[in-house]
């Protein structure tokens, strides 16, 4: 069933460091007392919840009968606006542990009613999670970490960040204490401290997706583009093989790059065909397995 009317609300909750996790909650408006499962949407590295067609994808999932909560991790660098990197000081101190812990904060806020929508009844005991790239890596760790997560979808997920760090990055961290990533869209130099590298090494058994995916027993779908220029499709292939769930699947999308044909800003009327296939596969998986 599709729902024509949605409620879209925005807000923020605070981390233990008193930093905001900003969110948008998309909820179907229904005249019945039906409970809607919740899907948490995670952006990737140098990403944010309002990137490109991500909001439209969240709306699409909500119209099929889910509350969809899109979040900005507290250290993703976005400031008071929705799309500009005004807090590169926070981005510099981002770690995978902070991201994973913040999903726990978000789940608690959902289950205590701190995040809620008066238009819909949200079933916060039945939570799905979907993440893009680094967000997919973290979504896997979160699915293993938090028992309320009942269903998983990843988009172009990184399998193992320890394998992804380059010799130059590691050399920068060892020599200077930071490395720099260029943002091709904004032209900004984005520093990341050595704490990201140290945290990933020291807490690898908790953080690395390829290790934690073995623990999963929930339905898990891994989607990747065959032409991904940033994260090779072999990442999702390895994740699907290692996944411990009996209900698992790998789907590869032809002619799709890392963002599945989408870009920012997104001002088109329709999704690019690769991105539409991505959203359709995701929605179908959650409709089948997230009850």
mmCIF file of C-alpha atoms in Angstrom:
data_model
loop_
_atom_site.group_PDB
_atom_site.id
_atom_site.type_symbol
_atom_site.label_atom_id
_atom_site.label_comp_id
_atom_site.label_asym_id
_atom_site.label_seq_id
_atom_site.Cartn_x
_atom_site.Cartn_y
_atom_site.Cartn_z
ATOM 1 C CA UNK A 1 0.000 0.000 0.000
ATOM 2 C CA UNK A 2 1.227 3.489 -0.846
ATOM 3 C CA UNK A 3 0.470 6.541 1.277
ATOM 4 C CA UNK A 4 -0.118 9.820 -0.543
ATOM 5 C CA UNK A 5 0.283 12.049 2.498
ATOM 6 C CA UNK A 6 3.459 12.313 4.517
ATOM 7 C CA UNK A 7 4.477 14.184 7.608
ATOM 8 C CA UNK A 8 8.046 15.519 7.448
ATOM 9 C CA UNK A 9 9.479 16.874 10.665
ATOM 10 C CA UNK A 10 12.995 17.981 11.591
ATOM 11 C CA UNK A 11 14.854 18.219 14.857
ATOM 12 C CA UNK A 12 17.962 17.271 16.741
ATOM 13 C CA UNK A 13 19.061 15.188 19.689
ATOM 14 C CA UNK A 14 22.295 15.555 21.612
ATOM 15 C CA UNK A 15 25.224 13.193 21.887
ATOM 16 C CA UNK A 16 27.089 12.526 25.111
ATOM 17 C CA UNK A 17 29.467 15.276 23.945
ATOM 18 C CA UNK A 18 26.471 17.644 23.803
ATOM 19 C CA UNK A 19 26.699 17.876 20.013
ATOM 20 C CA UNK A 20 23.606 17.769 17.784
ATOM 21 C CA UNK A 21 22.561 14.793 15.695
ATOM 22 C CA UNK A 22 20.213 16.505 13.263
ATOM 23 C CA UNK A 23 17.429 14.492 11.687
ATOM 24 C CA UNK A 24 14.457 14.509 9.351
ATOM 25 C CA UNK A 25 11.598 12.103 10.081
ATOM 26 C CA UNK A 26 9.374 11.078 7.179
ATOM 27 C CA UNK A 27 6.131 9.426 8.312
ATOM 28 C CA UNK A 28 3.039 8.204 6.456
ATOM 29 C CA UNK A 29 -0.178 9.887 7.534
ATOM 30 C CA UNK A 30 -2.806 7.219 8.076
ATOM 31 C CA UNK A 31 -6.327 7.342 9.425
ATOM 32 C CA UNK A 32 -5.853 3.934 11.026
ATOM 33 C CA UNK A 33 -3.904 2.877 14.100
ATOM 34 C CA UNK A 34 -1.460 0.894 11.989
ATOM 35 C CA UNK A 35 2.090 0.735 13.334
ATOM 36 C CA UNK A 36 4.835 1.608 10.865
ATOM 37 C CA UNK A 37 8.314 0.082 11.166
ATOM 38 C CA UNK A 38 11.177 2.579 11.220
ATOM 39 C CA UNK A 39 14.119 2.774 8.804
ATOM 40 C CA UNK A 40 17.247 4.714 9.807
ATOM 41 C CA UNK A 41 19.155 6.233 6.872
ATOM 42 C CA UNK A 42 22.923 6.811 7.170
ATOM 43 C CA UNK A 43 25.000 9.016 4.856
ATOM 44 C CA UNK A 44 28.600 8.285 3.930
ATOM 45 C CA UNK A 45 32.000 9.968 4.205
ATOM 46 C CA UNK A 46 31.790 13.627 3.118
ATOM 47 C CA UNK A 47 28.046 13.014 2.951
ATOM 48 C CA UNK A 48 24.933 14.363 4.645
ATOM 49 C CA UNK A 49 21.253 13.518 4.861
ATOM 50 C CA UNK A 50 20.246 16.237 2.375
ATOM 51 C CA UNK A 51 22.723 15.201 -0.333
ATOM 52 C CA UNK A 52 21.304 14.954 -3.850
ATOM 53 C CA UNK A 53 18.203 12.760 -4.073
ATOM 54 C CA UNK A 54 18.579 11.239 -0.576
ATOM 55 C CA UNK A 55 15.528 13.160 0.771
ATOM 56 C CA UNK A 56 13.456 11.996 -2.204
ATOM 57 C CA UNK A 57 14.567 8.409 -1.599
ATOM 58 C CA UNK A 58 13.500 8.704 2.039
ATOM 59 C CA UNK A 59 10.120 10.034 0.942
ATOM 60 C CA UNK A 60 9.737 7.118 -1.449
ATOM 61 C CA UNK A 61 10.381 4.591 1.320
ATOM 62 C CA UNK A 62 7.986 6.393 3.659
ATOM 63 C CA UNK A 63 5.199 6.300 1.080
ATOM 64 C CA UNK A 64 5.413 2.509 1.167
ATOM 65 C CA UNK A 65 4.561 2.362 4.845
ATOM 66 C CA UNK A 66 7.685 3.149 6.877
ATOM 67 C CA UNK A 67 8.786 5.876 9.194
ATOM 68 C CA UNK A 68 12.151 6.947 7.756
ATOM 69 C CA UNK A 69 14.656 8.744 9.940
ATOM 70 C CA UNK A 70 17.541 10.366 8.048
ATOM 71 C CA UNK A 71 20.333 11.613 10.294
ATOM 72 C CA UNK A 72 23.480 13.691 10.118
ATOM 73 C CA UNK A 73 26.250 12.269 12.256
ATOM 74 C CA UNK A 74 27.420 14.933 14.688
ATOM 75 C CA UNK A 75 30.903 15.084 13.160
ATOM 76 C CA UNK A 76 29.947 15.106 9.469
ATOM 77 C CA UNK A 77 30.949 18.779 9.168
ATOM 78 C CA UNK A 78 27.588 20.276 8.194
ATOM 79 C CA UNK A 79 26.806 23.394 10.227
ATOM 80 C CA UNK A 80 23.531 25.215 10.847
ATOM 81 C CA UNK A 81 22.490 24.923 7.215
ATOM 82 C CA UNK A 82 21.625 21.728 5.402
ATOM 83 C CA UNK A 83 24.310 21.392 2.755
ATOM 84 C CA UNK A 84 27.385 23.471 3.621
ATOM 85 C CA UNK A 85 30.477 22.320 5.499
ATOM 86 C CA UNK A 86 30.732 24.989 8.190
ATOM 87 C CA UNK A 87 32.120 22.751 10.962
ATOM 88 C CA UNK A 88 35.272 21.254 9.522
ATOM 89 C CA UNK A 89 36.652 21.317 13.081
ATOM 90 C CA UNK A 90 34.172 18.568 13.940
ATOM 91 C CA UNK A 91 34.752 16.671 10.689
ATOM 92 C CA UNK A 92 38.429 16.562 11.596
ATOM 93 C CA UNK A 93 37.675 14.616 14.765
ATOM 94 C CA UNK A 94 35.238 12.098 13.286
ATOM 95 C CA UNK A 95 35.672 8.411 14.159
ATOM 96 C CA UNK A 96 33.801 5.209 13.412
ATOM 97 C CA UNK A 97 33.218 4.646 17.127
ATOM 98 C CA UNK A 98 31.430 7.992 17.401
ATOM 99 C CA UNK A 99 29.230 7.086 14.444
ATOM 100 C CA UNK A 100 28.339 3.675 15.866
ATOM 101 C CA UNK A 101 27.623 5.048 19.331
ATOM 102 C CA UNK A 102 25.383 7.731 17.845
ATOM 103 C CA UNK A 103 23.163 5.130 16.220
ATOM 104 C CA UNK A 104 22.589 3.784 19.721
ATOM 105 C CA UNK A 105 21.638 7.298 20.843
ATOM 106 C CA UNK A 106 19.201 7.572 17.938
ATOM 107 C CA UNK A 107 17.595 4.194 18.660
ATOM 108 C CA UNK A 108 17.107 5.120 22.320
ATOM 109 C CA UNK A 109 15.570 8.439 21.311
ATOM 110 C CA UNK A 110 13.120 6.627 19.046
ATOM 111 C CA UNK A 111 12.181 4.098 21.691
ATOM 112 C CA UNK A 112 11.714 6.676 24.461
ATOM 113 C CA UNK A 113 9.644 8.957 22.244
ATOM 114 C CA UNK A 114 12.200 11.765 22.130
ATOM 115 C CA UNK A 115 11.995 11.342 18.360
ATOM 116 C CA UNK A 116 8.344 10.908 17.423
ATOM 117 C CA UNK A 117 5.618 12.033 15.057
ATOM 118 C CA UNK A 118 2.073 12.671 16.234
ATOM 119 C CA UNK A 119 0.689 11.768 12.791
ATOM 120 C CA UNK A 120 1.915 8.161 12.837
ATOM 121 C CA UNK A 121 2.388 5.238 15.179
ATOM 122 C CA UNK A 122 5.993 4.133 14.848
ATOM 123 C CA UNK A 123 6.992 0.578 15.725
ATOM 124 C CA UNK A 124 10.390 1.281 17.243
ATOM 125 C CA UNK A 125 10.963 -2.373 18.131
ATOM 126 C CA UNK A 126 11.157 -3.149 14.412
ATOM 127 C CA UNK A 127 13.948 -1.046 12.953
ATOM 128 C CA UNK A 128 15.606 -1.303 9.578
ATOM 129 C CA UNK A 129 18.858 0.399 8.651
ATOM 130 C CA UNK A 130 20.268 1.512 5.309
ATOM 131 C CA UNK A 131 23.592 3.226 4.696
ATOM 132 C CA UNK A 132 25.648 4.499 1.782
ATOM 133 C CA UNK A 133 29.401 3.865 1.490
ATOM 134 C CA UNK A 134 30.957 4.564 4.922
ATOM 135 C CA UNK A 135 27.371 4.686 6.200
ATOM 136 C CA UNK A 136 26.883 1.155 4.864
ATOM 137 C CA UNK A 137 30.006 0.032 6.714
ATOM 138 C CA UNK A 138 28.619 1.516 9.933
ATOM 139 C CA UNK A 139 25.115 0.152 9.262
ATOM 140 C CA UNK A 140 26.536 -3.382 9.306
ATOM 141 C CA UNK A 141 28.273 -2.817 12.632
ATOM 142 C CA UNK A 142 25.080 -1.273 14.017
ATOM 143 C CA UNK A 143 22.974 -4.211 12.835
ATOM 144 C CA UNK A 144 25.275 -6.518 14.789
ATOM 145 C CA UNK A 145 25.451 -4.193 17.805
ATOM 146 C CA UNK A 146 21.804 -3.244 18.419
ATOM 147 C CA UNK A 147 19.198 -5.975 18.714
ATOM 148 C CA UNK A 148 16.337 -3.652 17.696
ATOM 149 C CA UNK A 149 17.714 -3.616 14.145
ATOM 150 C CA UNK A 150 15.810 -6.325 12.273
ATOM 151 C CA UNK A 151 16.707 -5.669 8.628
ATOM 152 C CA UNK A 152 19.694 -4.275 6.700
ATOM 153 C CA UNK A 153 20.369 -2.754 3.281
ATOM 154 C CA UNK A 154 23.713 -1.313 2.179
ATOM 155 C CA UNK A 155 24.480 0.936 -0.778
ATOM 156 C CA UNK A 156 28.058 0.668 -2.099
ATOM 157 C CA UNK A 157 29.326 -0.252 1.358
ATOM 158 C CA UNK A 158 32.975 -0.293 2.316
ATOM 159 C CA UNK A 159 33.860 -3.764 3.591
ATOM 160 C CA UNK A 160 36.953 -3.043 5.693
ATOM 161 C CA UNK A 161 38.253 0.441 6.424
ATOM 162 C CA UNK A 162 41.614 -0.866 7.569
ATOM 163 C CA UNK A 163 42.181 -2.151 4.023
ATOM 164 C CA UNK A 164 40.959 1.123 2.554
ATOM 165 C CA UNK A 165 43.456 3.454 4.206
ATOM 166 C CA UNK A 166 46.228 4.275 1.725
ATOM 167 C CA UNK A 167 49.954 4.358 2.413
ATOM 168 C CA UNK A 168 49.898 8.141 1.961
ATOM 169 C CA UNK A 169 47.080 8.575 4.484
ATOM 170 C CA UNK A 170 48.853 6.407 7.040
ATOM 171 C CA UNK A 171 52.114 8.264 6.423
ATOM 172 C CA UNK A 172 50.364 11.611 6.894
ATOM 173 C CA UNK A 173 48.832 10.447 10.157
ATOM 174 C CA UNK A 174 52.134 9.141 11.468
ATOM 175 C CA UNK A 175 54.149 12.206 10.377
ATOM 176 C CA UNK A 176 51.717 15.099 10.778
ATOM 177 C CA UNK A 177 48.860 13.784 12.902
ATOM 178 C CA UNK A 178 46.313 14.439 10.164
ATOM 179 C CA UNK A 179 45.596 13.831 6.501
ATOM 180 C CA UNK A 180 43.631 15.977 4.068
ATOM 181 C CA UNK A 181 40.780 14.988 1.771
ATOM 182 C CA UNK A 182 39.808 17.337 -1.038
ATOM 183 C CA UNK A 183 36.095 17.936 -1.483
ATOM 184 C CA UNK A 184 35.691 17.995 -5.255
ATOM 185 C CA UNK A 185 32.278 19.693 -5.031
ATOM 186 C CA UNK A 186 33.202 22.586 -2.745
ATOM 187 C CA UNK A 187 36.963 22.728 -3.226
ATOM 188 C CA UNK A 188 37.493 22.574 0.529
ATOM 189 C CA UNK A 189 40.431 20.812 2.150
ATOM 190 C CA UNK A 190 38.967 18.555 4.830
ATOM 191 C CA UNK A 191 41.364 17.454 7.552
ATOM 192 C CA UNK A 192 40.929 14.173 9.425
ATOM 193 C CA UNK A 193 42.978 13.528 12.550
ATOM 194 C CA UNK A 194 44.986 10.409 13.288
ATOM 195 C CA UNK A 195 42.351 9.530 15.896
ATOM 196 C CA UNK A 196 40.192 8.095 13.082
ATOM 197 C CA UNK A 197 42.964 5.686 12.103
ATOM 198 C CA UNK A 198 43.848 4.825 15.711
ATOM 199 C CA UNK A 199 40.224 4.270 16.674
ATOM 200 C CA UNK A 200 39.624 1.969 13.708
ATOM 201 C CA UNK A 201 42.705 -0.134 14.511
ATOM 202 C CA UNK A 202 42.134 -0.315 18.264
ATOM 203 C CA UNK A 203 38.435 -1.175 17.991
ATOM 204 C CA UNK A 204 38.496 -3.187 14.773
ATOM 205 C CA UNK A 205 36.538 -6.153 16.129
ATOM 206 C CA UNK A 206 33.652 -3.817 16.976
ATOM 207 C CA UNK A 207 33.870 -1.478 13.998
ATOM 208 C CA UNK A 208 34.967 -3.346 10.875
ATOM 209 C CA UNK A 209 32.000 -4.379 8.740
ATOM 210 C CA UNK A 210 33.645 -7.466 7.265
ATOM 211 C CA UNK A 211 34.155 -8.843 10.773
ATOM 212 C CA UNK A 212 30.758 -7.930 12.206
ATOM 213 C CA UNK A 213 28.756 -9.066 9.190
ATOM 214 C CA UNK A 214 29.529 -12.644 10.236
ATOM 215 C CA UNK A 215 27.355 -12.095 13.338
ATOM 216 C CA UNK A 216 24.246 -11.120 11.412
ATOM 217 C CA UNK A 217 21.173 -13.339 11.376
ATOM 218 C CA UNK A 218 18.793 -10.667 10.035
ATOM 219 C CA UNK A 219 17.767 -10.257 6.361
ATOM 220 C CA UNK A 220 20.637 -8.418 4.665
ATOM 221 C CA UNK A 221 20.785 -6.949 1.159
ATOM 222 C CA UNK A 222 24.032 -5.626 -0.330
ATOM 223 C CA UNK A 223 23.659 -3.350 -3.391
ATOM 224 C CA UNK A 224 26.582 -2.088 -5.456
ATOM 225 C CA UNK A 225 27.217 -0.428 -8.792
ATOM 226 C CA UNK A 226 29.232 -2.395 -11.338
ATOM 227 C CA UNK A 227 31.050 0.808 -12.366
ATOM 228 C CA UNK A 228 31.776 2.092 -8.859
ATOM 229 C CA UNK A 229 34.875 4.246 -9.181
ATOM 230 C CA UNK A 230 35.389 4.800 -5.441
ATOM 231 C CA UNK A 231 34.488 1.544 -3.687
ATOM 232 C CA UNK A 232 34.945 -1.574 -5.813
ATOM 233 C CA UNK A 233 31.983 -3.957 -6.108
ATOM 234 C CA UNK A 234 34.185 -6.648 -4.554
ATOM 235 C CA UNK A 235 33.478 -4.959 -1.204
ATOM 236 C CA UNK A 236 29.819 -5.952 -1.344
ATOM 237 C CA UNK A 237 30.669 -9.343 -2.780
ATOM 238 C CA UNK A 238 32.916 -10.063 0.210
ATOM 239 C CA UNK A 239 30.303 -8.789 2.644
ATOM 240 C CA UNK A 240 27.546 -10.972 1.176
ATOM 241 C CA UNK A 241 29.752 -14.071 1.271
ATOM 242 C CA UNK A 242 30.784 -13.439 4.896
ATOM 243 C CA UNK A 243 27.281 -12.512 6.089
ATOM 244 C CA UNK A 244 25.952 -14.973 8.643
ATOM 245 C CA UNK A 245 22.293 -14.552 7.707
ATOM 246 C CA UNK A 246 20.324 -17.203 5.839
ATOM 247 C CA UNK A 247 18.317 -14.393 4.212
ATOM 248 C CA UNK A 248 20.960 -12.489 2.289
ATOM 249 C CA UNK A 249 21.381 -11.235 -1.243
ATOM 250 C CA UNK A 250 23.831 -9.331 -3.447
ATOM 251 C CA UNK A 251 22.478 -7.096 -6.204
ATOM 252 C CA UNK A 252 24.775 -5.399 -8.718
ATOM 253 C CA UNK A 253 23.427 -2.508 -10.776
ATOM 254 C CA UNK A 254 24.728 -2.176 -14.332
ATOM 255 C CA UNK A 255 26.374 1.103 -15.393
ATOM 256 C CA UNK A 256 26.105 2.469 -11.843
ATOM 257 C CA UNK A 257 28.923 4.371 -10.162
ATOM 258 C CA UNK A 258 29.387 5.146 -6.488
ATOM 259 C CA UNK A 259 26.340 7.427 -6.306
ATOM 260 C CA UNK A 260 24.220 5.346 -8.720
ATOM 261 C CA UNK A 261 23.936 8.093 -11.336
ATOM 262 C CA UNK A 262 22.897 10.785 -8.843
ATOM 263 C CA UNK A 263 24.658 14.053 -8.028
ATOM 264 C CA UNK A 264 24.320 17.088 -5.791
ATOM 265 C CA UNK A 265 22.362 19.268 -6.074
ATOM 266 C CA UNK A 266 19.524 17.124 -7.406
ATOM 267 C CA UNK A 267 16.899 19.148 -9.265
ATOM 268 C CA UNK A 268 15.502 16.583 -11.684
ATOM 269 C CA UNK A 269 11.879 15.461 -11.754
ATOM 270 C CA UNK A 270 12.787 11.766 -11.877
ATOM 271 C CA UNK A 271 15.558 9.617 -10.443
ATOM 272 C CA UNK A 272 18.356 8.524 -12.777
ATOM 273 C CA UNK A 273 17.578 4.929 -13.840
ATOM 274 C CA UNK A 274 20.375 3.406 -11.737
ATOM 275 C CA UNK A 275 19.281 5.314 -8.643
ATOM 276 C CA UNK A 276 15.652 4.348 -9.256
ATOM 277 C CA UNK A 277 16.691 0.686 -9.394
ATOM 278 C CA UNK A 278 18.575 1.180 -6.132
ATOM 279 C CA UNK A 279 15.553 2.703 -4.388
ATOM 280 C CA UNK A 280 13.182 0.087 -5.812
ATOM 281 C CA UNK A 281 15.397 -2.796 -4.620
ATOM 282 C CA UNK A 282 15.715 -1.210 -1.188
ATOM 283 C CA UNK A 283 12.012 -0.630 -0.780
ATOM 284 C CA UNK A 284 11.130 -4.135 -1.926
ATOM 285 C CA UNK A 285 13.575 -5.661 0.588
ATOM 286 C CA UNK A 286 12.170 -3.728 3.513
ATOM 287 C CA UNK A 287 8.588 -4.458 2.471
ATOM 288 C CA UNK A 288 9.384 -8.164 2.381
ATOM 289 C CA UNK A 289 11.379 -8.482 5.578
ATOM 290 C CA UNK A 290 10.743 -5.511 7.902
ATOM 291 C CA UNK A 291 7.428 -6.117 9.612
#
